[in-house]
mmCIF file of C-alpha atoms in Angstrom:
data_model
loop_
_atom_site.group_PDB
_atom_site.id
_atom_site.type_symbol
_atom_site.label_atom_id
_atom_site.label_comp_id
_atom_site.label_asym_id
_atom_site.label_seq_id
_atom_site.Cartn_x
_atom_site.Cartn_y
_atom_site.Cartn_z
ATOM 1 C CA MET A 1 42.859 9.415 -47.975
ATOM 2 C CA HIS A 2 43.245 11.979 -45.219
ATOM 3 C CA LEU A 3 44.624 10.569 -41.957
ATOM 4 C CA LYS A 4 41.622 11.848 -40.018
ATOM 5 C CA ASN A 5 39.267 10.071 -42.404
ATOM 6 C CA ILE A 6 41.333 6.896 -42.109
ATOM 7 C CA TYR A 7 41.020 7.092 -38.321
ATOM 8 C CA PHE A 8 37.227 7.346 -38.481
ATOM 9 C CA VAL A 9 37.031 4.518 -41.031
ATOM 10 C CA ASN A 10 39.089 2.266 -38.770
ATOM 11 C CA LEU A 11 36.983 3.245 -35.773
ATOM 12 C CA TRP A 12 33.839 2.393 -37.727
ATOM 13 C CA LEU A 13 35.285 -0.985 -38.713
ATOM 14 C CA VAL A 14 36.101 -1.777 -35.102
ATOM 15 C CA PHE A 15 32.554 -0.828 -34.075
ATOM 16 C CA CYS A 16 31.079 -3.021 -36.802
ATOM 17 C CA LEU A 17 33.311 -5.909 -35.773
ATOM 18 C CA LEU A 18 32.237 -5.626 -32.143
ATOM 19 C CA PHE A 19 28.592 -5.346 -33.142
ATOM 20 C CA THR A 20 28.861 -8.369 -35.423
ATOM 21 C CA THR A 21 30.593 -10.381 -32.719
ATOM 22 C CA ALA A 22 27.881 -9.517 -30.223
ATOM 23 C CA CYS A 23 25.212 -10.571 -32.689
ATOM 24 C CA ASN A 24 27.024 -13.791 -33.397
ATOM 25 C CA ASP A 25 27.249 -14.528 -29.670
ATOM 26 C CA ASP A 26 23.470 -14.282 -29.478
ATOM 27 C CA ASP A 27 23.085 -16.583 -32.480
ATOM 28 C CA ASN A 28 25.582 -19.213 -31.333
ATOM 29 C CA ILE A 29 24.541 -22.166 -29.215
ATOM 30 C CA TYR A 30 25.637 -21.980 -25.590
ATOM 31 C CA PHE A 31 24.631 -23.653 -22.355
ATOM 32 C CA THR A 32 23.202 -22.454 -19.029
ATOM 33 C CA GLN A 33 21.498 -23.762 -15.928
ATOM 34 C CA ASP A 34 18.422 -22.291 -14.281
ATOM 35 C CA GLU A 35 19.363 -19.440 -11.977
ATOM 36 C CA ILE A 36 17.402 -17.165 -9.698
ATOM 37 C CA ILE A 37 19.431 -14.227 -11.005
ATOM 38 C CA GLY A 38 21.369 -14.197 -14.263
ATOM 39 C CA ASP A 39 23.744 -11.578 -15.580
ATOM 40 C CA ILE A 40 22.848 -8.356 -13.755
ATOM 41 C CA ASN A 41 23.495 -6.183 -16.839
ATOM 42 C CA SER A 42 21.850 -8.184 -19.624
ATOM 43 C CA GLY A 43 19.336 -10.191 -17.616
ATOM 44 C CA LYS A 44 20.495 -13.342 -19.400
ATOM 45 C CA GLN A 45 21.395 -16.558 -17.688
ATOM 46 C CA ILE A 46 25.137 -16.989 -17.283
ATOM 47 C CA ALA A 47 26.830 -19.605 -19.437
ATOM 48 C CA LEU A 48 28.370 -22.675 -17.805
ATOM 49 C CA GLU A 49 31.617 -21.705 -16.114
ATOM 50 C CA ASN A 50 34.535 -22.839 -18.272
ATOM 51 C CA ASN A 51 31.880 -24.514 -20.430
ATOM 52 C CA THR A 52 31.990 -27.416 -17.961
ATOM 53 C CA LEU A 53 29.253 -29.161 -15.965
ATOM 54 C CA VAL A 54 30.016 -31.160 -12.807
ATOM 55 C CA VAL A 55 27.664 -34.062 -12.039
ATOM 56 C CA TYR A 56 27.723 -36.967 -9.584
ATOM 57 C CA THR A 57 27.104 -40.689 -9.930
ATOM 58 C CA ASN A 58 24.075 -42.265 -8.244
ATOM 59 C CA ASN A 59 22.331 -38.920 -8.362
ATOM 60 C CA MET A 60 19.421 -37.334 -10.182
ATOM 61 C CA ALA A 61 19.952 -36.267 -13.797
ATOM 62 C CA THR A 62 21.016 -32.634 -14.213
ATOM 63 C CA SER A 63 19.176 -30.318 -16.623
ATOM 64 C CA VAL A 64 21.091 -27.953 -18.907
ATOM 65 C CA ASN A 65 19.408 -25.248 -21.001
ATOM 66 C CA VAL A 66 20.397 -24.939 -24.653
ATOM 67 C CA GLN A 67 20.442 -21.276 -25.671
ATOM 68 C CA GLY A 68 20.526 -19.935 -29.239
ATOM 69 C CA ALA A 69 19.443 -23.157 -30.941
ATOM 70 C CA LYS A 70 17.311 -23.006 -34.103
ATOM 71 C CA GLY A 71 14.528 -25.560 -34.102
ATOM 72 C CA LYS A 72 14.779 -28.970 -32.471
ATOM 73 C CA ILE A 73 17.998 -30.138 -30.886
ATOM 74 C CA HIS A 74 19.760 -33.478 -30.667
ATOM 75 C CA ALA A 75 22.469 -34.268 -28.099
ATOM 76 C CA THR A 76 25.105 -37.002 -28.037
ATOM 77 C CA SER A 77 27.692 -38.112 -25.469
ATOM 78 C CA SER A 78 31.272 -38.945 -26.417
ATOM 79 C CA ASP A 79 31.276 -41.761 -23.832
ATOM 80 C CA GLU A 80 27.991 -43.309 -22.773
ATOM 81 C CA ASN A 81 29.783 -45.465 -20.217
ATOM 82 C CA ILE A 82 30.553 -42.264 -18.335
ATOM 83 C CA VAL A 83 27.616 -39.951 -19.115
ATOM 84 C CA LEU A 84 24.185 -40.465 -20.659
ATOM 85 C CA VAL A 85 22.432 -37.506 -22.266
ATOM 86 C CA THR A 86 18.778 -37.067 -23.297
ATOM 87 C CA SER A 87 17.411 -34.271 -25.491
ATOM 88 C CA SER A 88 14.147 -32.488 -24.757
ATOM 89 C CA ASN A 89 12.348 -30.123 -27.147
ATOM 90 C CA GLU A 90 9.214 -29.574 -25.089
ATOM 91 C CA GLY A 91 8.996 -25.894 -24.210
ATOM 92 C CA LYS A 92 12.579 -24.693 -23.994
ATOM 93 C CA ALA A 93 15.368 -26.812 -25.419
ATOM 94 C CA THR A 94 17.185 -28.751 -22.685
ATOM 95 C CA VAL A 95 19.404 -31.769 -22.233
ATOM 96 C CA LEU A 96 19.390 -34.096 -19.221
ATOM 97 C CA VAL A 97 22.811 -35.323 -18.137
ATOM 98 C CA GLU A 98 23.214 -38.457 -15.998
ATOM 99 C CA ALA A 99 26.553 -39.680 -14.618
ATOM 100 C CA LEU A 100 27.117 -43.440 -14.681
ATOM 101 C CA ASN A 101 30.802 -43.638 -13.804
ATOM 102 C CA ILE A 102 33.632 -41.333 -12.783
ATOM 103 C CA GLY A 103 35.356 -39.587 -15.684
ATOM 104 C CA TYR A 104 34.914 -37.011 -18.449
ATOM 105 C CA ALA A 105 32.703 -36.830 -21.528
ATOM 106 C CA GLN A 106 31.929 -34.287 -24.228
ATOM 107 C CA ILE A 107 28.281 -33.465 -24.930
ATOM 108 C CA THR A 108 27.589 -32.243 -28.458
ATOM 109 C CA VAL A 109 24.298 -30.498 -29.228
ATOM 110 C CA THR A 110 23.156 -29.954 -32.824
ATOM 111 C CA ASP A 111 20.118 -27.933 -33.860
ATOM 112 C CA ALA A 112 17.820 -28.249 -36.894
ATOM 113 C CA GLY A 113 19.963 -25.799 -38.852
ATOM 114 C CA GLY A 114 23.081 -27.933 -38.484
ATOM 115 C CA ASN A 115 24.693 -25.642 -35.925
ATOM 116 C CA SER A 116 26.431 -27.413 -33.075
ATOM 117 C CA ALA A 117 28.262 -26.717 -29.830
ATOM 118 C CA THR A 118 29.964 -28.833 -27.198
ATOM 119 C CA PHE A 119 30.394 -28.713 -23.440
ATOM 120 C CA THR A 120 32.421 -30.856 -21.070
ATOM 121 C CA VAL A 121 30.950 -33.004 -18.308
ATOM 122 C CA GLU A 122 33.028 -34.008 -15.302
ATOM 123 C CA ALA A 123 31.433 -36.960 -13.517
ATOM 124 C CA LYS A 124 32.468 -37.322 -9.870
ATOM 125 C CA ASP A 125 31.818 -39.987 -7.259
ATOM 126 C CA GLY A 126 28.370 -39.459 -5.741
ATOM 127 C CA GLU A 127 29.737 -40.531 -2.351
ATOM 128 C CA GLU A 128 31.388 -37.106 -2.111
ATOM 129 C CA LEU A 129 27.933 -35.584 -1.594
ATOM 130 C CA TRP A 130 27.148 -37.666 1.461
ATOM 131 C CA GLU A 131 28.120 -36.787 5.015
ATOM 132 C CA LYS A 132 28.990 -40.044 6.758
ATOM 133 C CA ARG A 133 28.681 -40.966 10.450
ATOM 134 C CA ILE A 134 29.649 -44.395 11.789
ATOM 135 C CA TYR A 135 28.526 -45.882 15.114
ATOM 136 C CA THR A 136 29.123 -49.203 16.853
ATOM 137 C CA LEU A 137 26.505 -51.049 18.899
ATOM 138 C CA ARG A 138 28.892 -52.739 21.297
ATOM 139 C CA GLY A 139 29.349 -52.856 25.041
ATOM 140 C CA LYS A 140 27.351 -53.830 28.117
ATOM 141 C CA ARG A 141 23.625 -53.926 27.452
ATOM 142 C CA GLN A 142 20.741 -53.461 29.824
ATOM 143 C CA CYS A 143 17.172 -54.704 29.721
ATOM 144 C CA LEU A 144 14.169 -53.034 31.361
ATOM 145 C CA ILE A 145 11.184 -55.330 31.963
ATOM 146 C CA LYS A 146 7.877 -54.508 33.641
ATOM 147 C CA GLY A 147 4.739 -56.486 34.537
ATOM 148 C CA VAL A 148 6.162 -59.974 35.158
ATOM 149 C CA THR A 149 7.652 -61.875 38.080
ATOM 150 C CA PRO A 150 11.376 -61.564 38.876
ATOM 151 C CA SER A 151 12.063 -65.074 37.570
ATOM 152 C CA ASP A 152 10.260 -64.424 34.290
ATOM 153 C CA SER A 153 11.978 -61.061 34.088
ATOM 154 C CA ALA A 154 15.414 -62.673 34.390
ATOM 155 C CA GLN A 155 14.563 -65.227 31.724
ATOM 156 C CA ILE A 156 13.273 -62.595 29.313
ATOM 157 C CA ALA A 157 16.299 -60.366 29.890
ATOM 158 C CA ALA A 158 18.792 -63.167 29.231
ATOM 159 C CA GLU A 159 17.122 -63.910 25.918
ATOM 160 C CA ALA A 160 16.210 -60.367 24.807
ATOM 161 C CA ILE A 161 19.721 -58.967 25.236
ATOM 162 C CA GLY A 162 21.028 -61.508 22.747
ATOM 163 C CA LYS A 163 18.330 -60.864 20.169
ATOM 164 C CA VAL A 164 19.996 -57.731 18.794
ATOM 165 C CA PRO A 165 23.408 -58.538 17.302
ATOM 166 C CA GLU A 166 26.439 -56.347 17.800
ATOM 167 C CA ALA A 167 26.735 -54.212 14.719
ATOM 168 C CA LYS A 168 28.169 -51.216 12.950
ATOM 169 C CA TRP A 169 25.764 -48.506 11.812
ATOM 170 C CA VAL A 170 26.703 -46.212 8.952
ATOM 171 C CA ILE A 171 24.440 -43.182 8.534
ATOM 172 C CA LYS A 172 24.786 -41.164 5.342
ATOM 173 C CA LYS A 173 23.184 -37.775 4.820
ATOM 174 C CA CYS A 174 22.892 -35.765 1.624
ATOM 175 C CA SER A 175 21.377 -32.294 1.213
ATOM 176 C CA TYR A 176 19.879 -31.219 -2.104
ATOM 177 C CA PRO A 177 19.233 -27.655 -3.311
ATOM 178 C CA PHE A 178 15.612 -26.588 -2.735
ATOM 179 C CA ALA A 179 14.804 -29.974 -1.141
ATOM 180 C CA GLU A 180 14.945 -31.713 2.216
ATOM 181 C CA SER A 181 17.969 -33.728 3.246
ATOM 182 C CA LEU A 182 17.953 -37.474 2.639
ATOM 183 C CA GLN A 183 19.429 -39.938 5.120
ATOM 184 C CA ARG A 184 20.212 -43.606 4.602
ATOM 185 C CA MET A 185 21.353 -46.206 7.127
ATOM 186 C CA TYR A 186 23.494 -49.300 6.536
ATOM 187 C CA VAL A 187 23.795 -51.938 9.275
ATOM 188 C CA TYR A 188 26.752 -54.356 9.208
ATOM 189 C CA ASP A 189 27.492 -57.361 11.413
ATOM 190 C CA GLU A 190 30.819 -58.128 13.086
ATOM 191 C CA GLU A 191 32.117 -59.708 9.861
ATOM 192 C CA ASN A 192 31.219 -56.482 8.017
ATOM 193 C CA GLN A 193 28.416 -58.182 6.107
ATOM 194 C CA LEU A 194 25.517 -55.896 5.214
ATOM 195 C CA LEU A 195 22.424 -56.822 7.238
ATOM 196 C CA VAL A 196 19.997 -53.985 6.523
ATOM 197 C CA GLN A 197 19.992 -50.879 4.386
ATOM 198 C CA GLY A 198 17.286 -48.313 3.789
ATOM 199 C CA ILE A 199 15.955 -44.799 4.190
ATOM 200 C CA LEU A 200 16.425 -43.360 7.669
ATOM 201 C CA GLU A 201 13.657 -41.256 9.187
ATOM 202 C CA ILE A 202 13.810 -39.683 12.630
ATOM 203 C CA GLU A 203 10.463 -38.754 14.124
ATOM 204 C CA LYS A 204 8.645 -38.550 17.439
ATOM 205 C CA SER A 205 7.448 -41.835 18.918
ATOM 206 C CA ALA A 206 4.229 -42.352 20.873
ATOM 207 C CA SER A 207 6.134 -41.535 24.074
ATOM 208 C CA ASN A 208 7.339 -38.277 22.493
ATOM 209 C CA GLN A 209 10.887 -39.619 22.218
ATOM 210 C CA PRO A 210 12.948 -39.477 19.019
ATOM 211 C CA SER A 211 12.263 -42.576 16.957
ATOM 212 C CA CYS A 212 14.815 -43.864 14.461
ATOM 213 C CA SER A 213 13.176 -45.926 11.694
ATOM 214 C CA ILE A 214 14.659 -47.593 8.617
ATOM 215 C CA TYR A 215 12.375 -48.070 5.622
ATOM 216 C CA SER A 216 12.896 -49.901 2.360
ATOM 217 C CA ASP A 217 12.622 -47.996 -0.928
ATOM 218 C CA LYS A 218 8.985 -49.213 -0.970
ATOM 219 C CA HIS A 219 8.531 -47.643 2.483
ATOM 220 C CA GLU A 220 8.291 -50.954 4.334
ATOM 221 C CA LEU A 221 9.507 -50.701 7.947
ATOM 222 C CA LEU A 222 12.740 -52.664 8.374
ATOM 223 C CA MET A 223 14.003 -51.532 11.788
ATOM 224 C CA ASN A 224 12.889 -49.229 14.564
ATOM 225 C CA TYR A 225 14.700 -47.832 17.610
ATOM 226 C CA THR A 226 14.154 -44.956 20.012
ATOM 227 C CA MET A 227 16.734 -42.759 21.707
ATOM 228 C CA PRO A 228 15.309 -41.655 25.089
ATOM 229 C CA ILE A 229 18.677 -41.212 26.803
ATOM 230 C CA SER A 230 22.106 -40.137 25.654
ATOM 231 C CA GLU A 231 24.505 -42.789 24.317
ATOM 232 C CA TYR A 232 21.872 -45.532 24.047
ATOM 233 C CA PHE A 233 19.633 -46.809 21.310
ATOM 234 C CA VAL A 234 16.582 -48.625 22.634
ATOM 235 C CA LYS A 235 14.949 -51.649 21.009
ATOM 236 C CA ASP A 236 11.325 -52.231 22.055
ATOM 237 C CA LEU A 237 10.555 -55.993 22.151
ATOM 238 C CA THR A 238 7.350 -55.725 24.193
ATOM 239 C CA ASP A 239 4.977 -56.979 21.466
ATOM 240 C CA GLU A 240 7.240 -59.928 20.714
ATOM 241 C CA TYR A 241 7.141 -61.172 24.333
ATOM 242 C CA ARG A 242 3.513 -60.315 25.062
ATOM 243 C CA ASN A 243 2.366 -63.443 23.190
ATOM 244 C CA ILE A 244 4.309 -65.613 25.641
ATOM 245 C CA TYR A 245 3.897 -63.431 28.739
ATOM 246 C CA PRO A 246 0.484 -61.695 28.452
ATOM 247 C CA GLU A 247 1.078 -59.739 31.655
ATOM 248 C CA VAL A 248 4.280 -58.091 30.430
ATOM 249 C CA THR A 249 3.946 -54.344 29.848
ATOM 250 C CA GLU A 250 7.439 -53.393 28.733
ATOM 251 C CA VAL A 251 10.558 -55.089 27.367
ATOM 252 C CA LEU A 252 13.236 -52.573 26.381
ATOM 253 C CA VAL A 253 16.815 -53.452 25.452
ATOM 254 C CA TYR A 254 19.293 -50.583 25.922
ATOM 255 C CA LEU A 255 22.116 -50.747 23.388
ATOM 256 C CA PRO A 256 25.187 -48.586 24.029
ATOM 257 C CA PHE A 257 26.548 -46.912 20.910
ATOM 258 C CA ALA A 258 29.670 -44.922 20.216
ATOM 259 C CA PRO A 259 30.774 -42.939 17.175
ATOM 260 C CA ILE A 260 33.834 -44.088 15.217
ATOM 261 C CA LEU A 261 35.999 -41.083 14.430
#
């Protein structure tokens, strides 16, 4: 065969090989996540980087799209103590990945035609997602009382100041994509025993001061403080003392706090 003809034959074979490979890439199963913008040239979603998904414990399950599958899919995890996986065939084929413990697992997805593909899941500690701030409620306290006699005021103050134990407050904040940040508060006593934990919400009180409230997961109010002045939390005990002293109009305990670096 003439050398020029051989050259064109080889060139044609290379073209066919590239074309076949491209077609096979479209037919093979691969994995993506929802993106606002995919590949700018093809318009497709971009495959998982290094075919690896990073998830966190104590967090919401992460959805992964299964591309190129034929018919219904079924997914399995190589280690269900590390990662749980659930298949979904409603609409587009997806798998939900939930991290239970720190470690690695392989997720294998098989379609109705017997084709399969695998991606790696790295499960990290969910605590890494939370920004942590720690405060102590220690130091000299003050009590503001209005509406009663000086003697009653002294008696109320002596008792009210001791009603709120010295404590350590740990505030954790986590921000989620396309969602509001979530804050949780954990209150520990001097022996580091957990006293209260719940969802932290900061809002305006009736006096237009920032109000710090802790709610249970069922949204029951567990604790409430306001922060009218710098470096003090304020505990309002007015309602508690009004039953004993009907004339009292205000009982506020000022609790100094300081951040632990």
